[in-house]
CSV table of C-alpha atoms and ligand atoms in Angstrom, one decimal:
chain,number,residue,atom,x,y,z
U,1,UNK,CA,40.7,-6.7,-29.6
U,2,UNK,CA,39.4,-4.5,-32.4
U,3,UNK,CA,36.7,-1.5,-31.5
U,4,UNK,CA,33.8,-3.7,-32.9
U,5,UNK,CA,34.7,-7.1,-31.3
U,6,UNK,CA,34.9,-4.8,-28.0
U,7,UNK,CA,31.3,-3.3,-28.5
U,8,UNK,CA,29.6,-6.6,-29.7
U,9,UNK,CA,30.5,-8.2,-26.5
U,10,UNK,CA,29.7,-5.2,-24.4
U,11,UNK,CA,26.1,-5.8,-25.2
U,12,UNK,CA,25.9,-9.0,-24.4
U,13,UNK,CA,27.5,-8.1,-20.1
U,14,UNK,CA,24.4,-8.4,-17.6
U,15,UNK,CA,24.4,-5.2,-16.0
U,16,UNK,CA,22.1,-5.4,-12.9
U,17,UNK,CA,20.9,-8.3,-10.9
U,18,UNK,CA,18.6,-10.5,-12.1
U,19,UNK,CA,15.7,-11.9,-10.0
U,20,UNK,CA,16.7,-15.1,-9.3
U,21,UNK,CA,15.1,-17.5,-6.7
U,22,UNK,CA,17.1,-20.8,-6.5
U,23,UNK,CA,15.1,-23.8,-6.2
U,24,UNK,CA,17.9,-26.3,-4.1
U,25,UNK,CA,21.9,-25.9,-4.4
U,26,UNK,CA,22.2,-24.5,-8.2
U,27,UNK,CA,24.1,-21.9,-7.7
U,28,UNK,CA,26.3,-23.0,-5.6
U,29,UNK,CA,27.3,-26.2,-8.3
U,30,UNK,CA,27.2,-23.4,-11.4
U,31,UNK,CA,29.7,-21.1,-9.3
U,32,UNK,CA,31.7,-24.7,-8.1
U,33,UNK,CA,31.5,-25.8,-11.8
U,34,UNK,CA,33.1,-21.9,-13.2
U,35,UNK,CA,36.1,-22.2,-10.6
U,36,UNK,CA,36.9,-25.8,-11.8
U,37,UNK,CA,36.5,-24.7,-15.8
U,38,UNK,CA,34.0,-27.4,-16.4
U,39,UNK,CA,30.8,-27.0,-18.8
U,40,UNK,CA,27.1,-27.0,-17.9
U,41,UNK,CA,24.1,-29.0,-19.0
U,42,UNK,CA,20.6,-27.7,-17.3
U,43,UNK,CA,18.2,-30.4,-18.0
U,44,UNK,CA,14.1,-29.5,-17.2
U,45,UNK,CA,11.0,-28.5,-19.0
U,46,UNK,CA,10.5,-25.1,-20.9
U,47,UNK,CA,9.7,-22.2,-18.6
U,48,UNK,CA,10.8,-23.6,-15.6
U,49,UNK,CA,13.8,-20.6,-14.9
U,50,UNK,CA,16.8,-21.7,-16.4
U,51,UNK,CA,17.2,-18.9,-18.8
U,52,UNK,CA,17.2,-16.8,-15.6
U,53,UNK,CA,19.4,-19.1,-14.2
U,54,UNK,CA,22.2,-18.3,-16.6
U,55,UNK,CA,21.6,-14.6,-16.4
U,56,UNK,CA,21.6,-14.6,-12.7
U,57,UNK,CA,25.1,-16.7,-12.6
U,58,UNK,CA,26.2,-15.0,-15.4
U,59,UNK,CA,25.8,-11.5,-13.5
U,60,UNK,CA,27.5,-13.2,-10.2
U,61,UNK,CA,30.4,-13.9,-12.1
U,62,UNK,CA,30.4,-11.1,-14.2
U,63,UNK,CA,30.5,-11.9,-17.5
U,64,UNK,CA,28.7,-11.2,-20.4
U,65,UNK,CA,26.3,-14.2,-21.3
U,66,UNK,CA,26.2,-14.9,-25.3
U,67,UNK,CA,23.2,-17.1,-25.6
U,68,UNK,CA,21.9,-19.1,-28.5
U,69,UNK,CA,18.5,-20.8,-29.5
U,70,UNK,CA,19.8,-23.5,-31.3
U,71,UNK,CA,17.6,-24.6,-34.2
U,72,UNK,CA,17.5,-27.8,-36.4
U,73,UNK,CA,19.2,-25.5,-39.3
U,74,UNK,CA,21.9,-24.5,-36.8
U,75,UNK,CA,25.1,-25.6,-37.8
U,76,UNK,CA,29.0,-25.2,-36.6
U,77,UNK,CA,29.6,-22.0,-39.1
U,78,UNK,CA,27.0,-19.9,-37.6
U,79,UNK,CA,28.2,-21.2,-34.3
U,80,UNK,CA,32.2,-20.4,-35.2
U,81,UNK,CA,31.8,-17.7,-37.4
U,82,UNK,CA,32.0,-16.7,-41.3
U,83,UNK,CA,33.7,-14.7,-44.0
U,84,UNK,CA,31.0,-11.9,-44.8
U,85,UNK,CA,31.2,-9.9,-48.5
U,86,UNK,CA,31.8,-6.4,-48.3
U,87,UNK,CA,32.5,-5.2,-51.7
U,88,UNK,CA,35.9,-6.3,-52.5
U,89,UNK,CA,36.8,-7.7,-49.2
U,90,UNK,CA,35.5,-10.5,-47.3
U,91,UNK,CA,35.4,-9.6,-43.4
U,92,UNK,CA,35.7,-12.3,-40.7
U,93,UNK,CA,32.6,-12.5,-38.5
U,94,UNK,CA,32.7,-14.2,-35.5
U,95,UNK,CA,30.2,-16.6,-34.4
U,96,UNK,CA,28.6,-16.9,-31.0
U,97,UNK,CA,30.7,-19.5,-29.6
U,98,UNK,CA,34.5,-18.1,-31.1
U,99,UNK,CA,33.2,-14.1,-29.6
U,100,UNK,CA,32.7,-16.0,-26.5
U,101,UNK,CA,35.6,-18.5,-26.3
U,102,UNK,CA,37.8,-15.2,-27.7
U,103,UNK,CA,36.5,-12.5,-24.7
U,104,UNK,CA,36.1,-14.9,-22.0
U,105,UNK,CA,32.2,-15.1,-21.7
U,106,UNK,CA,29.8,-18.1,-21.1
U,107,UNK,CA,28.0,-19.4,-23.9
U,108,UNK,CA,24.4,-20.7,-23.6
U,109,UNK,CA,22.9,-23.0,-26.1
U,110,UNK,CA,19.2,-23.3,-25.5
U,111,UNK,CA,17.8,-26.6,-26.6
U,112,UNK,CA,21.3,-28.4,-27.5
U,113,UNK,CA,19.1,-31.1,-29.4
U,114,UNK,CA,18.1,-28.7,-31.9
U,115,UNK,CA,20.8,-28.3,-33.6
U,116,UNK,CA,22.8,-30.2,-35.8
U,117,UNK,CA,24.6,-33.4,-35.6
U,118,UNK,CA,27.7,-31.8,-36.8
U,119,UNK,CA,28.2,-28.1,-33.9
U,120,UNK,CA,28.9,-31.5,-31.8
U,121,UNK,CA,32.6,-31.5,-34.0
U,122,UNK,CA,33.2,-28.2,-32.3
U,123,UNK,CA,31.1,-28.9,-28.9
U,124,UNK,CA,33.1,-32.0,-27.7
U,125,UNK,CA,37.1,-30.5,-27.1
U,126,UNK,CA,35.5,-27.6,-25.7
U,127,UNK,CA,33.8,-29.0,-22.9
U,128,UNK,CA,36.2,-31.5,-22.1
U,129,UNK,CA,39.6,-30.7,-20.9
U,130,UNK,CA,41.1,-29.1,-23.7
U,131,UNK,CA,38.9,-26.6,-23.8
U,132,UNK,CA,39.9,-25.3,-27.3
U,133,UNK,CA,37.7,-24.2,-30.4
U,134,UNK,CA,39.2,-25.1,-34.0
U,135,UNK,CA,38.2,-22.3,-36.7
U,136,UNK,CA,39.1,-25.0,-39.7
U,137,UNK,CA,38.4,-21.3,-42.2
U,138,UNK,CA,41.2,-19.6,-40.1
U,139,UNK,CA,43.1,-22.2,-39.8
U,140,UNK,CA,43.7,-22.0,-35.9
U,141,UNK,CA,42.9,-23.7,-32.8
U,142,UNK,CA,41.9,-20.9,-29.9
U,143,UNK,CA,42.9,-22.1,-26.4
U,144,UNK,CA,39.5,-21.0,-24.3
U,145,UNK,CA,40.4,-18.8,-21.5
U,146,UNK,CA,39.5,-19.5,-17.5
U,147,UNK,CA,36.7,-17.3,-18.1
U,148,UNK,CA,35.4,-19.1,-20.8
U,149,UNK,CA,32.2,-21.2,-19.6
U,150,UNK,CA,30.0,-23.4,-22.3
U,151,UNK,CA,26.5,-23.8,-20.4
U,152,UNK,CA,23.6,-26.2,-22.5
U,153,UNK,CA,20.4,-26.9,-22.2
U,154,UNK,CA,17.8,-29.7,-22.7
U,155,UNK,CA,14.4,-30.8,-22.1
U,156,UNK,CA,13.9,-34.5,-21.4
U,157,UNK,CA,10.6,-34.2,-22.0
U,158,UNK,CA,10.7,-33.3,-25.5
U,159,UNK,CA,13.4,-36.2,-26.5
U,160,UNK,CA,13.0,-38.2,-29.1
U,161,UNK,CA,15.4,-41.4,-29.8
U,162,UNK,CA,16.4,-38.8,-33.1
U,163,UNK,CA,16.6,-36.1,-30.8
U,164,UNK,CA,18.8,-37.4,-27.9
U,165,UNK,CA,22.0,-36.1,-26.8
U,166,UNK,CA,24.2,-38.8,-26.9
U,167,UNK,CA,26.5,-40.0,-24.0
U,168,UNK,CA,29.3,-39.0,-25.5
U,169,UNK,CA,27.7,-35.2,-25.3
U,170,UNK,CA,26.3,-35.5,-22.2
U,171,UNK,CA,29.2,-37.2,-20.0
U,172,UNK,CA,31.5,-34.1,-20.7
U,173,UNK,CA,28.7,-31.4,-18.8
U,174,UNK,CA,28.2,-31.6,-14.9
U,175,UNK,CA,24.1,-31.9,-15.0
U,176,UNK,CA,21.8,-30.1,-13.1
U,177,UNK,CA,18.1,-31.0,-12.9
U,178,UNK,CA,15.7,-28.4,-13.0
U,179,UNK,CA,11.9,-28.6,-12.4
U,180,UNK,CA,9.1,-25.8,-11.6
U,181,UNK,CA,9.6,-24.4,-8.5
U,182,UNK,CA,8.0,-25.5,-5.2
U,183,UNK,CA,4.4,-23.8,-5.1
U,184,UNK,CA,5.9,-21.4,-2.3
U,185,UNK,CA,8.5,-20.4,-4.1
U,186,UNK,CA,6.6,-20.7,-7.5
U,187,UNK,CA,3.6,-17.8,-5.5
U,188,UNK,CA,6.7,-15.7,-4.8
U,189,UNK,CA,7.8,-15.4,-8.7
U,190,UNK,CA,4.4,-15.0,-10.1
U,191,UNK,CA,3.7,-12.2,-7.4
U,192,UNK,CA,7.2,-11.0,-8.6
U,193,UNK,CA,7.4,-11.0,-11.8
U,194,UNK,CA,3.4,-10.9,-12.7
U,195,UNK,CA,3.1,-7.8,-10.3
U,196,UNK,CA,0.0,-9.8,-8.3
U,197,UNK,CA,-0.9,-10.4,-4.9
U,198,UNK,CA,0.1,-13.0,-3.1
U,199,UNK,CA,-3.5,-15.1,-3.1
U,200,UNK,CA,-3.8,-14.9,-6.6
U,201,UNK,CA,-0.7,-15.7,-7.4
U,202,UNK,CA,-1.4,-19.2,-4.9
U,203,UNK,CA,-4.0,-19.6,-7.1
U,204,UNK,CA,-2.7,-19.7,-10.4
U,205,UNK,CA,0.3,-21.6,-9.0
U,206,UNK,CA,-2.5,-24.6,-7.9
U,207,UNK,CA,-3.8,-24.4,-11.2
U,208,UNK,CA,-0.4,-24.8,-13.0
U,209,UNK,CA,-0.2,-27.9,-10.7
U,210,UNK,CA,-3.5,-29.5,-12.0
U,211,UNK,CA,-3.0,-29.1,-15.3
U,212,UNK,CA,0.6,-30.8,-14.5
U,213,UNK,CA,-0.7,-33.7,-13.6
U,214,UNK,CA,-3.0,-34.1,-16.9
U,215,UNK,CA,0.6,-35.5,-18.5
U,216,UNK,CA,-0.7,-38.5,-18.1
U,217,UNK,CA,-4.1,-38.0,-20.1
U,218,UNK,CA,-2.4,-36.8,-23.1
U,219,UNK,CA,-0.9,-33.2,-22.1
U,220,UNK,CA,2.4,-32.6,-23.9
U,221,UNK,CA,3.4,-30.5,-20.7
U,222,UNK,CA,1.7,-28.8,-17.8
U,223,UNK,CA,1.9,-24.9,-17.4
U,224,UNK,CA,4.8,-23.7,-17.2
U,225,UNK,CA,6.1,-20.8,-14.7
U,226,UNK,CA,6.4,-18.6,-17.7
U,227,UNK,CA,2.8,-18.9,-18.6
U,228,UNK,CA,1.7,-18.5,-15.3
U,229,UNK,CA,3.2,-14.8,-15.0
U,230,UNK,CA,2.3,-14.2,-18.3
U,231,UNK,CA,-1.7,-15.0,-17.5
U,232,UNK,CA,-0.5,-12.5,-14.2
U,233,UNK,CA,0.1,-10.0,-16.8
U,234,UNK,CA,-2.8,-10.3,-18.2
U,235,UNK,CA,-4.9,-10.0,-15.0
U,236,UNK,CA,-3.1,-6.9,-14.0
U,237,UNK,CA,-4.3,-5.5,-17.8
U,238,UNK,CA,-7.5,-5.5,-15.5
U,239,UNK,CA,-8.7,-8.8,-17.6
U,240,UNK,CA,-11.4,-10.8,-16.2
U,241,UNK,CA,-10.0,-14.4,-14.5
U,242,UNK,CA,-11.7,-16.4,-17.0
U,243,UNK,CA,-10.1,-14.9,-20.2
U,244,UNK,CA,-7.0,-14.5,-18.5
U,245,UNK,CA,-6.6,-18.5,-18.0
U,246,UNK,CA,-8.1,-18.8,-20.7
U,247,UNK,CA,-5.5,-17.2,-23.2
U,248,UNK,CA,-2.5,-16.6,-20.7
U,249,UNK,CA,-3.0,-20.2,-20.3
U,250,UNK,CA,-5.0,-22.9,-21.4
U,251,UNK,CA,-5.1,-22.2,-25.0
U,252,UNK,CA,-0.8,-22.1,-25.6
U,253,UNK,CA,-1.2,-25.4,-24.1
U,254,UNK,CA,-3.3,-27.6,-26.5
U,255,UNK,CA,-5.9,-27.9,-28.8
U,256,UNK,CA,-7.5,-30.8,-27.8
U,257,UNK,CA,-11.2,-29.9,-27.2
U,258,UNK,CA,-11.2,-32.1,-24.2
U,259,UNK,CA,-8.4,-31.0,-22.5
U,260,UNK,CA,-9.4,-27.1,-23.1
U,261,UNK,CA,-12.7,-28.6,-21.7
U,262,UNK,CA,-10.7,-30.6,-18.2
U,263,UNK,CA,-9.2,-27.2,-18.1
U,264,UNK,CA,-11.8,-24.7,-17.9
U,265,UNK,CA,-13.3,-26.6,-14.8
U,266,UNK,CA,-9.8,-26.7,-13.4
U,267,UNK,CA,-10.2,-22.9,-13.4
U,268,UNK,CA,-13.4,-22.6,-12.4
U,269,UNK,CA,-12.8,-25.0,-9.3
U,270,UNK,CA,-9.9,-22.8,-8.5
U,271,UNK,CA,-11.4,-19.5,-8.9
J,1,ADP,P1,13.0,-21.3,-19.6
J,1,ADP,O1,14.5,-21.3,-19.4
J,1,ADP,O2,13.5,-23.1,-18.1
J,1,ADP,O3,12.1,-22.2,-20.9
J,1,ADP,P2,12.9,-19.2,-18.0
J,1,ADP,O4,14.0,-18.8,-17.4
J,1,ADP,O5,13.0,-18.5,-19.3
J,1,ADP,O6,12.7,-20.7,-18.7
J,1,ADP,O7,12.0,-18.7,-17.4
J,1,ADP,C1,10.7,-18.2,-18.1
J,1,ADP,C2,10.1,-17.4,-16.5
J,1,ADP,O8,10.1,-17.5,-15.6
J,1,ADP,C3,11.7,-15.8,-16.5
J,1,ADP,O9,11.6,-15.2,-17.4
J,1,ADP,C4,11.6,-16.0,-15.0
J,1,ADP,O10,10.5,-14.7,-15.5
J,1,ADP,C5,10.7,-16.8,-14.2
J,1,ADP,N1,11.4,-17.6,-13.5
J,1,ADP,C6,11.2,-19.0,-13.5
J,1,ADP,N2,12.1,-19.7,-12.5
J,1,ADP,C7,12.4,-18.5,-11.8
J,1,ADP,C8,13.3,-18.2,-10.6
J,1,ADP,N3,13.5,-19.6,-10.0
J,1,ADP,N4,13.3,-17.1,-10.2
J,1,ADP,C9,13.0,-15.7,-10.4
J,1,ADP,N5,12.2,-15.9,-11.8
J,1,ADP,C10,12.1,-17.1,-12.3
């Protein structure tokens, strides 16, 4: 392993224990999957703890975690790597997937359905019992070591027919379903991450529950745990409840005047 690659992988180590409150037996399931060298599919709405969970699992396993936020331009080359021309020389640079395979790391592809469809060519052979990565440009097929783990996430709430996971892809994974944590757990998370007191955290969680019920009225998604923590941070900075909830939660959820007003009323009724 050359020095620059060694340095690069070291940057992905999770050095201290991330704070993670389990929602059920997802930690045991993920550790069992890791022991059996099975890939993970995390399903759930945005901001409900999937990324934090992967950091925690990486820490438990003592493996580096390489996270890729997928987008509609993300191609196979972005994952595998490419030659870079430096002066007169062409230098190969590993992409995140190759780096993870070579060094026995965890590669987490966040919002996998956003990636270009050609990426399945490299994901499929890695996600089944072949566990190999074809790198065409190097004329190599890398066998993934036992420590390598593939994890992907997606949000079923956003899916359209065009952006759904194909059965041939999803049936290669062990699937863990995430939702927002139970109110008592979510209060503890908001308290701990947002550094506010329990009664205030509990009220933010109550507000979140009410916004989540607005899905039937056309709100794309209710307030995530992430937004509650954000509002808590504004409160901690001395902002008043109304401004913190408006800027930290409500305006981030919609532009629709009626829904905005409905949520303002929720804030007033709770605080
Ligand atoms: P996702 O990846 O699902 O979009 P994140 O993992 O980024 O969401 O979660 C958003 C934030 O919520 C995290 O940064 C963390 O502060 C908090 N969080 C959510 N769930 C948990 C949990 N179970 N334990 C600890 N923190 C959590």
